[in-house]
Amino acid sequence: MLRLRLASAFALATVALCATSAHADPGMFTFNNFPSAKVGEKYGFTPSQSWLDRVRLAAVKVGNGCSGGFVSQEGLVITNHHCARSCVEHLSTKEKDLMATGFVAADRAAEKKCPQLEVTQLIEMTDVTDKIAKAVEGKTGAELAAAQRAAQAALEKECSTAADIKCNVVTLYQGGRYELQKNKRYADVRLVLAPEAAIAFFGGDPDNYEFPRYDVDMTLLRAYENDKPAATAIYFPLAKTGPAEDELTFAVGTPGVTQRGLTLAQLELQRDVLLPQLVAHLAEKRGILREYARRGAEPQRTAEQVLFGVENLLKRASGQYRTLIRTTLLEEKRKDEAQFRSKADDEAAKAALDQVADVVRKQESLHRRFAILEGVQGITGFEGELFSYARKLVRAAEERPKPNAERLAEYSDTGFVATERQILDTIPIARELEVERLAWSLSKIREWLSPDDPVVRALFGKEQPEEVAKKLVTGTKLADPAVRAALLKGGKAAIDASNDPMIRFVVLADPYSRAARKEYDSNVTAPLRRLHAQIATARFKLEGTSVPPDATGTLRLSYGAVKGWMEDGKQVPAFTNIKGLYERATGNEPFKLPAGWLAAKNALDPNAHMNVAIALDTVGGSSGSPIINKQAQLVALNFDGNKYGTGGTFGNIEALNRSVGVDAAALRAAIGTVYKAPHILREMDAPQPGG
Amino acid sequence: MLRLRLASAFALATVALCATSAHADPGMFTFNNFPSAKVGEKYGFTPSQSWLDRVRLAAVKVGNGCSGGFVSQEGLVITNHHCARSCVEHLSTKEKDLMATGFVAADRAAEKKCPQLEVTQLIEMTDVTDKIAKAVEGKTGAELAAAQRAAQAALEKECSTAADIKCNVVTLYQGGRYELQKNKRYADVRLVLAPEAAIAFFGGDPDNYEFPRYDVDMTLLRAYENDKPAATAIYFPLAKTGPAEDELTFAVGTPGVTQRGLTLAQLELQRDVLLPQLVAHLAEKRGILREYARRGAEPQRTAEQVLFGVENLLKRASGQYRTLIRTTLLEEKRKDEAQFRSKADDEAAKAALDQVADVVRKQESLHRRFAILEGVQGITGFEGELFSYARKLVRAAEERPKPNAERLAEYSDTGFVATERQILDTIPIARELEVERLAWSLSKIREWLSPDDPVVRALFGKEQPEEVAKKLVTGTKLADPAVRAALLKGGKAAIDASNDPMIRFVVLADPYSRAARKEYDSNVTAPLRRLHAQIATARFKLEGTSVPPDATGTLRLSYGAVKGWMEDGKQVPAFTNIKGLYERATGNEPFKLPAGWLAAKNALDPNAHMNVAIALDTVGGSSGSPIINKQAQLVALNFDGNKYGTGGTFGNIEALNRSVGVDAAALRAAIGTVYKAPHILREMDAPQPGG
């Protein structure tokens, strides 16, 4: 659940540390280097090029961080409920909360437009490695970067021949290969069917990243062209039933970020320092928010989203930790590095492997200050919406006048699109919660850095974190979007002239935060990027395209069989069924069934499969991935992974990593019986045009 | 701070897993096997037997869990403020809170008796290994245990010739040696001087286990005999100044529990599973309690003690984790085991080392259920005072009628003394806090065991943890000590007849908890005890008394030099001074100075040393240990360790482990200048009778 959005927030600061792919079975493959022969040997089914092409064209990327697929010839798209959540919330009114009630369009006319949601389809890939290489030939440093950017921009422009065509040059294998990807955009997307949030995320945090699981995390959208349903001849027909145990399946989608090239030293740092520190930090924050929510109905309502995000990150980090502790991942990494050392003849690349370990030692001592002052990787720096507005405003005033290339990334011309939207958003501010969040983060800054640290002395003086937070939150005017807009427009002069206490506080705090970031970037991020590029080049020379490149949000295909796994000496089964859902329901959150599901109980087959666990390699960003069988029929809809799945960032351990999907049987039961939309099922079941 | 009391609570469940001592420098030595020659070689001072005897006789054990020493010839005893806390609280009244105001007896008549506090002095040790061996010769199993108990009881009885003599047979080297220890008891102990809690624990949780530090964690007591100050010719004179950098010092005291014989596999389990799990659990609990305390003044007051305990445990566990991650401890353990394997000819003992690793795998899978249902090692099981009363009552009814040997330890004739006192205590109950604590623990039980677990289904039914907790806490009558007394007296019949909801809840829950405990004991605790005994025997054959036995609360002597240490590439200095104290004071908790200290500022030497860090091997139970120089003068008073010191449980790493003490200069400044008690300083400075 929420595997992409939070996952990418988490990865933000580490993505720069990404490295070349180490070996990882089965892998998330690009469509032009899918190991069909290997799959054939193992499972007796060898995907043909035409099979691969059809699968690619039936798949879509949903928004910026999810996956999905066409499921009818009239533009119907399936994805997760949590991937379309912003649309469902947007279409809700005070009178009708679609998150609570769900939504079914009785006919096409009732389908409602989702603002800001588009789906894209990958229609063509061209290898442009040579063109890029030629463009940068003989160049170094800033000149090289500029030449590369220019070449990419030219290729993209040349390719984007129509308004509904979007082209990107994507970097694969850390620069081992460049590919021009041509996508068809569907910018008019409408809501067709959304279950109630209570069944989409049944079990809430307790069941998140767990199995057995009982969720219908599904939403149906429709792509329109010229105000008519898009004609989508190539799609995934919904299978009559879900997959059988041990059956081969495929997941197609756009996994977000993996870091499978982290070295052993980096993984050990994750295991020994970064993840335990993150888990403890998030656990305390969870305690703060849970107890705050107990103050009453309004605190509970306002804290819910923040708590949800913290619990999701916490489960994710705990799962990643568990993966590093309980699987053979580190052992395999050790073997892989030994093999690389013995095979590669690039001595500098081998030396780079040792130098990474030196940088890791620096990272260990610098990370804490960087994390707590900049608030990265799930660590809370200064916290709350109001502080965040102030920091963005202060930094924008400082950064925006600089030349584009010299700005912090989130204030560059491309980065600032999102930053500006955040500055000007109209989310209502819960001041009481803001005080608690900021007070707690300030206390953590004092705790992590010690009361003697110059930044602590400068910010607190002799005051307590709680007093400081209260003064800032009650005194600031930044809850008003108009005030923020004026400050943004007024730039440095407006900031200098502002006597808003939150602005003044940030002006005081920010030099310390920026210094910590700079110190970290120049001692850790930059050297790691350089060293990993060296290693990646040597690896690509050795391995070519036999090992898939790290996931970067581009379309991929994985394969694997339906299987449970062993946990603490016990077998976790591969399936749950509808009977289990009703047994688990308590009538209380987060195990409370919506009325429609209670009413439909007797009409449903209790033995029909509900959710399914499959040894498919997916990560955040794979949410909404169609899971298909050999006939390219939709047998399940990926929506989560088990706890080892969260460790997929670092590598895939086939014996333990599991993707979790909504079984086709549950999709049919939900659409046809619970939501009484047989017309939608009929559309999905219509005979395929191609046969 | 609070190093012993909470330390032993923490160790309760693991003490059974204690094992033979592996190598650890410098070590906590018994007085009859102190490595004087080694100390002489390294530091040029060789403690003589008479020096050792005098030091032993000047030292005392304070209460059941602290250390101290005589500091005048008239029975004056120094120990930590936190070691005498119960006395200071007991002597407080509604009108005069001595924790807040401190206490100075103007003269002998004003010294107030501390109830339930006694100090003991170790006056004689006799090796009785042969006698015990002879008593158990040819016996096995229960017969052996009974014979040993009988032999020990006989020896102790024969030795205890007077009311003020207390004898114990203590087990050293895991049974490698038995020693009869004869102690002199001082049962009449009175309060002479206690600082304000605010200076005794200045810096509170933020500074706990940290350095630089600025605490005067000291209290002066006086031992009386026949209503007169005890004549104590042998004592530690207070040095004129504290120790110099690099100076050799000694700590004498009664360290509580070490587990230095844990095998590599056991330490890895601590590092990878137990400690990270404990830290995350305590961090969340800390968040709950911190935020609860923010509800208002009364919640803050009632939550304070619980929060304090949680934060102390959390710091301790984090420090232990850090020790395992950042020091060479595991590496040294690996070497030590390899050496043992190559030297020992006892093949069964070597095999036992491997078998421990097998048991550890079982422990990993069983520990979670055991910990969360029994609430051990800092993990919260069912929580709160009211639940705890109910469980003790239900178990007492079941256990007390059984033969003594078959009961759970805390209901045996000796164990029940403390249990009964806990059942009948008169602590006021904060119901609102009780609801929050129990609700949170119930939610953790559901989270750890999953909503499908039989115990979760049985206890919650379809209700929410919060509802269950509220019903139990508001419905129970167990807040009334008289109700508890009646139930205790009524035994099984009274429990069966009770319709108190908390009692009924425990009757429902307890079989699951007991089953988890039994499963853990028989699969983990018992096999580990057996295997460690085997290894210990083989080790004692090899090493004899050259390696000190694990600490078990008996009197020990360690040695080490005054030294800072390196942390994140920076040197932490060995000393703080009085100037630093005033700089750190903010006027706000926990950095708020008492009025007396503010008033005395100009009268104090700003450069006088405040606290000192020394490479002495101490652990929980060493609180209040006199730190002395070669002349056996008190140069500092041990009250804490640095974060690596918390890892002293597992081993001592001389480069990083530090004991933290109040410098003699600070003791003089406090007693003479701040508390204006020059008469006490004169008593301490009186010429020694022996010269």
PDB file of C-alpha atoms in Angstrom, chain A residues 71 258 335 377 498 544:
ATOM      1  CA  VAL A  71      -8.607  -4.268 -19.426  1.00  0.00           C
ATOM      2  CA  THR A 258      15.962   0.038  -6.691  1.00  0.00           C
ATOM      3  CA  LYS A 335      29.964 -13.644  -3.308  1.00  0.00           C
ATOM      4  CA  GLN A 377      14.898   9.452   4.460  1.00  0.00           C
ATOM      5  CA  SER A 498       9.053  39.732   6.871  1.00  0.00           C
ATOM      6  CA  GLY A 544      26.218  -6.445 -20.747  1.00  0.00           C
TER       7      GLY A 544
END
